[in-house]
PDB file of C-alpha atoms and ligand atoms in Angstrom:
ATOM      1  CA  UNK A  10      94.853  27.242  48.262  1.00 97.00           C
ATOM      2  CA  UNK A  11      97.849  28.749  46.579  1.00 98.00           C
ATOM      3  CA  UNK A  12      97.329  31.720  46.400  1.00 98.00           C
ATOM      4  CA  UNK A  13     100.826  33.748  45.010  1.00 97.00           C
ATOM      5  CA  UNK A  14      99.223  34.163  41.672  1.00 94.00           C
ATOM      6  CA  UNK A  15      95.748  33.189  39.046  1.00 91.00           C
ATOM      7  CA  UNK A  16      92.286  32.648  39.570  1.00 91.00           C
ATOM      8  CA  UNK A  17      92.608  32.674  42.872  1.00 96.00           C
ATOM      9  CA  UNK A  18      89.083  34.257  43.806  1.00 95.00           C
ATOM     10  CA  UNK A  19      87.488  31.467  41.255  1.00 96.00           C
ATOM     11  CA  UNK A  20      88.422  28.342  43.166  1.00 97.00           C
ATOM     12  CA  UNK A  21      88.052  29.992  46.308  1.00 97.00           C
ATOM     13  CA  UNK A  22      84.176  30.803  45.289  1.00 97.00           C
ATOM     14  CA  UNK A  23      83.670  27.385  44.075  1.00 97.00           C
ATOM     15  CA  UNK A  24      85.295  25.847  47.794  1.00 97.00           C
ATOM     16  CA  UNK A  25      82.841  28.687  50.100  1.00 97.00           C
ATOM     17  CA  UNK A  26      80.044  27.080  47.543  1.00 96.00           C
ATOM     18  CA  UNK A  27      80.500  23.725  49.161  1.00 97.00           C
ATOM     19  CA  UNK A  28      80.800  25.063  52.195  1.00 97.00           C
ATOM     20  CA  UNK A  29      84.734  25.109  52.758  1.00 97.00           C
ATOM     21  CA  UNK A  30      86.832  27.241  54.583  1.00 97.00           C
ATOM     22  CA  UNK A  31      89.296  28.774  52.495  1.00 97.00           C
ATOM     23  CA  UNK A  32      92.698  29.563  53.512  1.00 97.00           C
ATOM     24  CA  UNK A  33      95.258  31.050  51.241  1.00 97.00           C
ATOM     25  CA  UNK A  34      98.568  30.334  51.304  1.00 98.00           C
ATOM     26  CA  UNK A  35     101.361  32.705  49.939  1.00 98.00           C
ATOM     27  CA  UNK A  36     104.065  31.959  53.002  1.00 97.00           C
ATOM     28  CA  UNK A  37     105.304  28.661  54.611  1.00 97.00           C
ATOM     29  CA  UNK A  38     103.522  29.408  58.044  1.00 96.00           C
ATOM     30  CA  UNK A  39     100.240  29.001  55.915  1.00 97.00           C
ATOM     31  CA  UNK A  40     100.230  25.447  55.996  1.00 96.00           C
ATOM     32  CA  UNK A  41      99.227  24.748  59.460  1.00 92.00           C
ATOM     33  CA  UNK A  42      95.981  23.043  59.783  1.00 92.00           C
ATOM     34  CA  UNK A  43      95.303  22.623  56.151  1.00 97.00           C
ATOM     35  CA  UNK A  44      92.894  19.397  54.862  1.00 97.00           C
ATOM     36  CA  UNK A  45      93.548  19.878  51.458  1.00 98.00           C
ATOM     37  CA  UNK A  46      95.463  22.507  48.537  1.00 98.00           C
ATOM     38  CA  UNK A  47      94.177  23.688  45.112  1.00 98.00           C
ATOM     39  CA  UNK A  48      96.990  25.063  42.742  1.00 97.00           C
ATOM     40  CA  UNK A  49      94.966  27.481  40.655  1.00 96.00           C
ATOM     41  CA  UNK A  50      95.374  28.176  36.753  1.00 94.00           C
ATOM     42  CA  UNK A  51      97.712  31.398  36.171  1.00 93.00           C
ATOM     43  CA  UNK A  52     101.325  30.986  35.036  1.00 93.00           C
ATOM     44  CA  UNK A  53     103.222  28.042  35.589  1.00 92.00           C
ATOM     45  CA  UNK A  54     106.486  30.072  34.669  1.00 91.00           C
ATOM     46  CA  UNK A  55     105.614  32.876  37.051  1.00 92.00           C
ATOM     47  CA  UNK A  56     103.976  30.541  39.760  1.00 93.00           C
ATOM     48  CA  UNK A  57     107.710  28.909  39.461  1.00 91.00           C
ATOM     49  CA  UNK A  58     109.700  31.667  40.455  1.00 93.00           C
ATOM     50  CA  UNK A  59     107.023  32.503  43.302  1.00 96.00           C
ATOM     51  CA  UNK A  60     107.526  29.199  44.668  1.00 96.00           C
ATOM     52  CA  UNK A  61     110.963  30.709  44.989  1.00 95.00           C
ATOM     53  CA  UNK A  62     110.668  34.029  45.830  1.00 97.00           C
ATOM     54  CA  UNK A  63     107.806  33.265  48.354  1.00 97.00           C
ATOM     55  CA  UNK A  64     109.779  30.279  50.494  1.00 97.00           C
ATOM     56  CA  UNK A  65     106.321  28.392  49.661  1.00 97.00           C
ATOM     57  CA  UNK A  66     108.204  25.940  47.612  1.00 97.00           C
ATOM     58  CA  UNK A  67     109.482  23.092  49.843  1.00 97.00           C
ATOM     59  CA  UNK A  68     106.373  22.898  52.206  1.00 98.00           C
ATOM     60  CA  UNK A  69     104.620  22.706  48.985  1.00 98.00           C
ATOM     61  CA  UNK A  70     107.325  20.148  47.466  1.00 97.00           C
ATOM     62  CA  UNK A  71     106.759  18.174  51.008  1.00 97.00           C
ATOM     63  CA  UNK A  72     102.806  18.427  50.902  1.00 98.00           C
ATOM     64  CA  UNK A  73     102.369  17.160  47.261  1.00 98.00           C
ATOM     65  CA  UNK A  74     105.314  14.247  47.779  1.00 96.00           C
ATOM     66  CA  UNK A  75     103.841  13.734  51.205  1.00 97.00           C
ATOM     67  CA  UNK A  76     100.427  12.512  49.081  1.00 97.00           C
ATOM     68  CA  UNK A  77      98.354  15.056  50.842  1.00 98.00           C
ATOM     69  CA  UNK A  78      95.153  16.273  48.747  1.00 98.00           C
ATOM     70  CA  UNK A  79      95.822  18.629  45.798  1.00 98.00           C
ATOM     71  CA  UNK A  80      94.298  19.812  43.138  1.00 98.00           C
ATOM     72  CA  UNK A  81      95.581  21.184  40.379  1.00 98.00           C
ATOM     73  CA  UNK A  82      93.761  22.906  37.376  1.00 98.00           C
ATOM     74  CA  UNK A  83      95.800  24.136  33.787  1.00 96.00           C
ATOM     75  CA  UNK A  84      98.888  26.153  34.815  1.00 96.00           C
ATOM     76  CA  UNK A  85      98.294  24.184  38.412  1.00 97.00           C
ATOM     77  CA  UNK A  86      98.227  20.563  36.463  1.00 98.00           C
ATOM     78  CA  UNK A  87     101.631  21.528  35.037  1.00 97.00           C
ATOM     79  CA  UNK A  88     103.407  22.737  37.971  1.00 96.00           C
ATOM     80  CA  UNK A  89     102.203  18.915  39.482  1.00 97.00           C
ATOM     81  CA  UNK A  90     103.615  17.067  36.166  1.00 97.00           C
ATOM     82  CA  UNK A  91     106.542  14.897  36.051  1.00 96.00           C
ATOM     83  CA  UNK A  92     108.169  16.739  32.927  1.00 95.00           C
ATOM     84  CA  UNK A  93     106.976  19.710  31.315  1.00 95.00           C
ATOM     85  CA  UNK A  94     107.650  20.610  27.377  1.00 94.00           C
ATOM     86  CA  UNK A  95     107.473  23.884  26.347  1.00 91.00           C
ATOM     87  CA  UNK A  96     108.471  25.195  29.704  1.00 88.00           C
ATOM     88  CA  UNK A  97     111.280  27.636  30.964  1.00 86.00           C
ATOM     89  CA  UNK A  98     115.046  25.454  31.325  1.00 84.00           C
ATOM     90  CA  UNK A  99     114.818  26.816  35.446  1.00 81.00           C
ATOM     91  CA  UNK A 100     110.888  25.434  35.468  1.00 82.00           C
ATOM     92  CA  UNK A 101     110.750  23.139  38.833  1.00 86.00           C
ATOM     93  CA  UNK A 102     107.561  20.981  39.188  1.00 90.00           C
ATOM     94  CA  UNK A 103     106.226  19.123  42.439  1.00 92.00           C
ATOM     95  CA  UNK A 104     106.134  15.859  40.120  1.00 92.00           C
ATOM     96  CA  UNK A 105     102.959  14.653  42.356  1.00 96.00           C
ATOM     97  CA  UNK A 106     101.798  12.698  38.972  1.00 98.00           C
ATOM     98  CA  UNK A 107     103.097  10.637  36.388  1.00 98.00           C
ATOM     99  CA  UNK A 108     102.604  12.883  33.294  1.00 98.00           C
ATOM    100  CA  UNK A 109     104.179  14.806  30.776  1.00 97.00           C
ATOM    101  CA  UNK A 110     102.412  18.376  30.055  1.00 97.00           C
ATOM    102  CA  UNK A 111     103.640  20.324  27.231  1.00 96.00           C
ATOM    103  CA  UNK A 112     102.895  24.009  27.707  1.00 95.00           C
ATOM    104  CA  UNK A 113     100.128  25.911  25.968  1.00 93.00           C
ATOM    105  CA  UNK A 114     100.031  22.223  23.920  1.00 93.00           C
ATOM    106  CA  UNK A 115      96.349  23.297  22.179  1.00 90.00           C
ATOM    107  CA  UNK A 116      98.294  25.497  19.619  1.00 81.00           C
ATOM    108  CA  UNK A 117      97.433  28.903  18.430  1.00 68.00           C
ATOM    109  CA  UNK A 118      94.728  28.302  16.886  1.00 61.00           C
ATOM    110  CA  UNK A 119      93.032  26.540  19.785  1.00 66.00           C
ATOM    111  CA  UNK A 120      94.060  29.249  22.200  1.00 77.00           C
ATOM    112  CA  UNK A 121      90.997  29.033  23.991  1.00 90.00           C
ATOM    113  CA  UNK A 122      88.219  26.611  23.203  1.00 93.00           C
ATOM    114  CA  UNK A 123      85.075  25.276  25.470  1.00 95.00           C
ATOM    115  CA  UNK A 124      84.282  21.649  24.798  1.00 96.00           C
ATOM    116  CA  UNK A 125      82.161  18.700  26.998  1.00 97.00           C
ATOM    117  CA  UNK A 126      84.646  16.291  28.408  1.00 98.00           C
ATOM    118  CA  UNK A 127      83.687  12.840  29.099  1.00 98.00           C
ATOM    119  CA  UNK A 128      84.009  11.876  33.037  1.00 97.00           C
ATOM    120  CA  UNK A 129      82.556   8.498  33.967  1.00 96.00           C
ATOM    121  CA  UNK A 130      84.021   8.343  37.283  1.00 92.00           C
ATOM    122  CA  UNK A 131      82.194  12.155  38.064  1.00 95.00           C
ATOM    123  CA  UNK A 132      78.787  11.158  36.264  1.00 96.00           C
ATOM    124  CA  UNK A 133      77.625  13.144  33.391  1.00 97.00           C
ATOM    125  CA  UNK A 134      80.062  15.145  30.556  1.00 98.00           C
ATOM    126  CA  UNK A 135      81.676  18.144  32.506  1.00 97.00           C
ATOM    127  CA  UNK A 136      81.429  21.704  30.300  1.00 97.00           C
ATOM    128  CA  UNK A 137      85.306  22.430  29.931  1.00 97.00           C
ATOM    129  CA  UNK A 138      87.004  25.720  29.543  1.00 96.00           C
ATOM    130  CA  UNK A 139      90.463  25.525  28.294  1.00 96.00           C
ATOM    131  CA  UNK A 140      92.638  28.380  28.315  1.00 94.00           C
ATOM    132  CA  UNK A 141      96.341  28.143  26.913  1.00 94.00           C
ATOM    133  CA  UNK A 142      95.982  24.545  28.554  1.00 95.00           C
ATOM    134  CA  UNK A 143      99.065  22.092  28.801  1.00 96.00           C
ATOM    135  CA  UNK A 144      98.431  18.707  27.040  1.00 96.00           C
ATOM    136  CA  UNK A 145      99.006  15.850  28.556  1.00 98.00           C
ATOM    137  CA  UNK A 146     101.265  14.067  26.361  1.00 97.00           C
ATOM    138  CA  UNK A 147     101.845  11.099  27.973  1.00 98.00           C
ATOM    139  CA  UNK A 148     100.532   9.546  31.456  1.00 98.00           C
ATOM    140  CA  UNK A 149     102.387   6.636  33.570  1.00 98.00           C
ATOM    141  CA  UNK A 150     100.810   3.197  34.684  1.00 98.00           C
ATOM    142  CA  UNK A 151     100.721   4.765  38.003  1.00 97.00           C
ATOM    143  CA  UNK A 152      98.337   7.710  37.206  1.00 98.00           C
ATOM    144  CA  UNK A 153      94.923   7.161  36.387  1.00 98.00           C
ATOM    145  CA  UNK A 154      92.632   8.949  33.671  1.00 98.00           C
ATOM    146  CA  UNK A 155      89.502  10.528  35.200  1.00 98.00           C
ATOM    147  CA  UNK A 156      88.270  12.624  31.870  1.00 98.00           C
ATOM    148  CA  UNK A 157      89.140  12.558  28.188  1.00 98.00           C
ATOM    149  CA  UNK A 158      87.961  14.993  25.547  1.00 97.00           C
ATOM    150  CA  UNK A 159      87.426  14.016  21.538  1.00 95.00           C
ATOM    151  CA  UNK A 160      90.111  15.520  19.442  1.00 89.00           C
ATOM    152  CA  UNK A 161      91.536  15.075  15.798  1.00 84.00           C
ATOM    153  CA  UNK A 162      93.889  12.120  17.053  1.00 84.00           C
ATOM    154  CA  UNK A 163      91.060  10.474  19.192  1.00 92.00           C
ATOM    155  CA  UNK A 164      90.195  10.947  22.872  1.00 96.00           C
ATOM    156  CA  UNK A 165      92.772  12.489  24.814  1.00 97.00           C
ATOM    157  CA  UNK A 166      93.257  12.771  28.780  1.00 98.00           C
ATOM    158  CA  UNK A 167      92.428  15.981  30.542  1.00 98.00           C
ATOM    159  CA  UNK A 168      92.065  14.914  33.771  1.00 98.00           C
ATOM    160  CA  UNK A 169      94.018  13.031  35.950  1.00 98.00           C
ATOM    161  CA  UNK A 170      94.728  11.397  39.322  1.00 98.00           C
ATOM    162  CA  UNK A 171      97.743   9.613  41.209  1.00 98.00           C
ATOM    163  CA  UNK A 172      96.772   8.915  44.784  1.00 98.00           C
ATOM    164  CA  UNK A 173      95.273  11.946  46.675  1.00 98.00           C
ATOM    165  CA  UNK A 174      96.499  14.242  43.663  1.00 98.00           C
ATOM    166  CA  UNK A 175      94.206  15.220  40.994  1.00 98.00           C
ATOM    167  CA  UNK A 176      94.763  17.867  38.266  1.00 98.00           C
ATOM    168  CA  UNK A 177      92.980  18.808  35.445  1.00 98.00           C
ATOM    169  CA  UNK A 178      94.221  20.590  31.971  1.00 98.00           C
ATOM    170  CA  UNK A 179      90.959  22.821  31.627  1.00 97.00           C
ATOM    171  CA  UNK A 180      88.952  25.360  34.225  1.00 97.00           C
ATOM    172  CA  UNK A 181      86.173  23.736  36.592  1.00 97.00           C
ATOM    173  CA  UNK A 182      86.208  27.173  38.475  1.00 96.00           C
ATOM    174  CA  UNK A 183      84.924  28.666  35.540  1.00 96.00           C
ATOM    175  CA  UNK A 184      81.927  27.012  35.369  1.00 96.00           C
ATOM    176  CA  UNK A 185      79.465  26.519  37.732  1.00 95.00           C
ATOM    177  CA  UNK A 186      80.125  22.747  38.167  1.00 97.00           C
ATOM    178  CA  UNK A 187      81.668  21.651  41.560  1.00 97.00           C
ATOM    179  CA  UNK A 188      82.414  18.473  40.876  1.00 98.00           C
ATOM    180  CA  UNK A 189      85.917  18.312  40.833  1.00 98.00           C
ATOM    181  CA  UNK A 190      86.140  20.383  44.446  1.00 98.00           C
ATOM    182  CA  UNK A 191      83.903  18.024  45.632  1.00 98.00           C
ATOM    183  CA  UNK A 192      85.985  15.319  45.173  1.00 98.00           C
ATOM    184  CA  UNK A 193      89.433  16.661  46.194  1.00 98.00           C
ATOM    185  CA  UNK A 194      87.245  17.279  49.623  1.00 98.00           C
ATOM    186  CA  UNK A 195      85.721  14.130  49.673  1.00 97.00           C
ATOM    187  CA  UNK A 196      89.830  13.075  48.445  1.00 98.00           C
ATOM    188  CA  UNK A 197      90.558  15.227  52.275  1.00 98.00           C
ATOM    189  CA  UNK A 198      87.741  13.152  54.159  1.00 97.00           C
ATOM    190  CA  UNK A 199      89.321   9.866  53.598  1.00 96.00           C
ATOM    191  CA  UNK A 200      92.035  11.051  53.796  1.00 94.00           C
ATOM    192  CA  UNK A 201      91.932  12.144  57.361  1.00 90.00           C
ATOM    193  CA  UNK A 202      89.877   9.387  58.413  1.00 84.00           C
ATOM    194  CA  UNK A 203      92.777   7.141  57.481  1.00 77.00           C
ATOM    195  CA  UNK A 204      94.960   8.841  59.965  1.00 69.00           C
ATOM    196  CA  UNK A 205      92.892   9.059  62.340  1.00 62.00           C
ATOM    197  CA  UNK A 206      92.880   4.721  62.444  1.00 57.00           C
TER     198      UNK A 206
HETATM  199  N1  LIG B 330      99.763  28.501  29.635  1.00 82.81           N
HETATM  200  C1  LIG B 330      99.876  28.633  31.051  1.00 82.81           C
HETATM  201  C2  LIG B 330     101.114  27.940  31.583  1.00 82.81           C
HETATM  202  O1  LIG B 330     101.676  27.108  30.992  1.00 82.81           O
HETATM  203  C3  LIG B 330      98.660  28.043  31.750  1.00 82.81           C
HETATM  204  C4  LIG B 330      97.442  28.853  31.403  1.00 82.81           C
HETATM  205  C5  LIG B 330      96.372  28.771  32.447  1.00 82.81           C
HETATM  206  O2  LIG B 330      96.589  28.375  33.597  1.00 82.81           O
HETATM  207  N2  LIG B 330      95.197  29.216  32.090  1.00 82.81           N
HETATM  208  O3  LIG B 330     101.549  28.265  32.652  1.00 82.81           O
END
């Protein structure tokens, strides 16, 4: 996982839960051998000018446009959006799916809010923990809604997937449920079973 900045130790618990080996990443050489990457919550701002700073940008530019498994969770989710609102004018993303995510989109008042969001193709409501999330303001043909939460203006995407790229606006780390870190590994199983062939 990336790990230049965020809740690094969260997502890494949740992956040594399953049963993963964790690796994390904060230079290019840290990419050997890797079956999937999880771009943790933090920053997206900061996280940018890591990317930078670090060198970890275009191996991470190549592994996300390459289709390889990510996922992404809240500041993660944005640095993987097509076009970010609310962001910095120098804010690059990865663009591994076809959304908009405006910054910090909740508003003040909904700085931080837990609610249940609806996710058929995981099974039972997921508890989610949103924390200056982006919203996902708009999402292509070629990205597909995997959760929604009720809001004033009806149900609204939170999660989302385009290929072997999934990213969701709220926390799954925070929470016991695994869910979503089982299926970016189960995303790295097929995966590598279609290379193998
Ligand atoms: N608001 C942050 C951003 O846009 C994301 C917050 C988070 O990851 N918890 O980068």
């Amino acid at each position: 996982m990336l790990a230049l900045q965020g809740d690094v130790r969260e997502h890494a618990a949740a992956l040594e839960k399953l049963g993963h080996e964790v690796v994390l990443v904060k230079r290019p050489e840290h990419f050997e051998d890797l079956a999937a990457m999880v771009l943790p919550g933090g920053e997206s701002t900061t996280l940018s000018m890591l990317l930078d700073s670090s060198g970890v940008r275009d191996p991470l530019e190549a592994w996300v446009q390459g289709n390889r498994p990510t996922f992404g969770t809240c500041a993660g989710l944005v640095m993987l959006a097509s076009t970010v609102e609310d962001g910095r004018s120098d804010q690059k993303t990865m663009a591994g799916l076809g959304i908009s995510a405006r910054r910090n989109g909740y508003g003040r008042q909904r700085f931080s809010f837990e609610t249940l969001a609806a996710i058929p193709a995981l099974g039972e409501p997921m508890e989610a923990v949103f924390i200056r999330a982006p919203r996902i303001t708009s999402v292509a043909d070629d990205t597909e809604v995997l959760a929604t939460i009720d809001t004033d203006h009806g149900a609204e995407p939170v999660a989302v997937r385009r290929g072997n790229v999934i990213a969701c606006s709220f926390h799954p780390e925070l929470t016991d449920d695994t869910r979503f870190h089982a299926l970016l590994m189960e995303i790295a199983r097929s995966a590598s079973g279609a290379e193998d062939h």
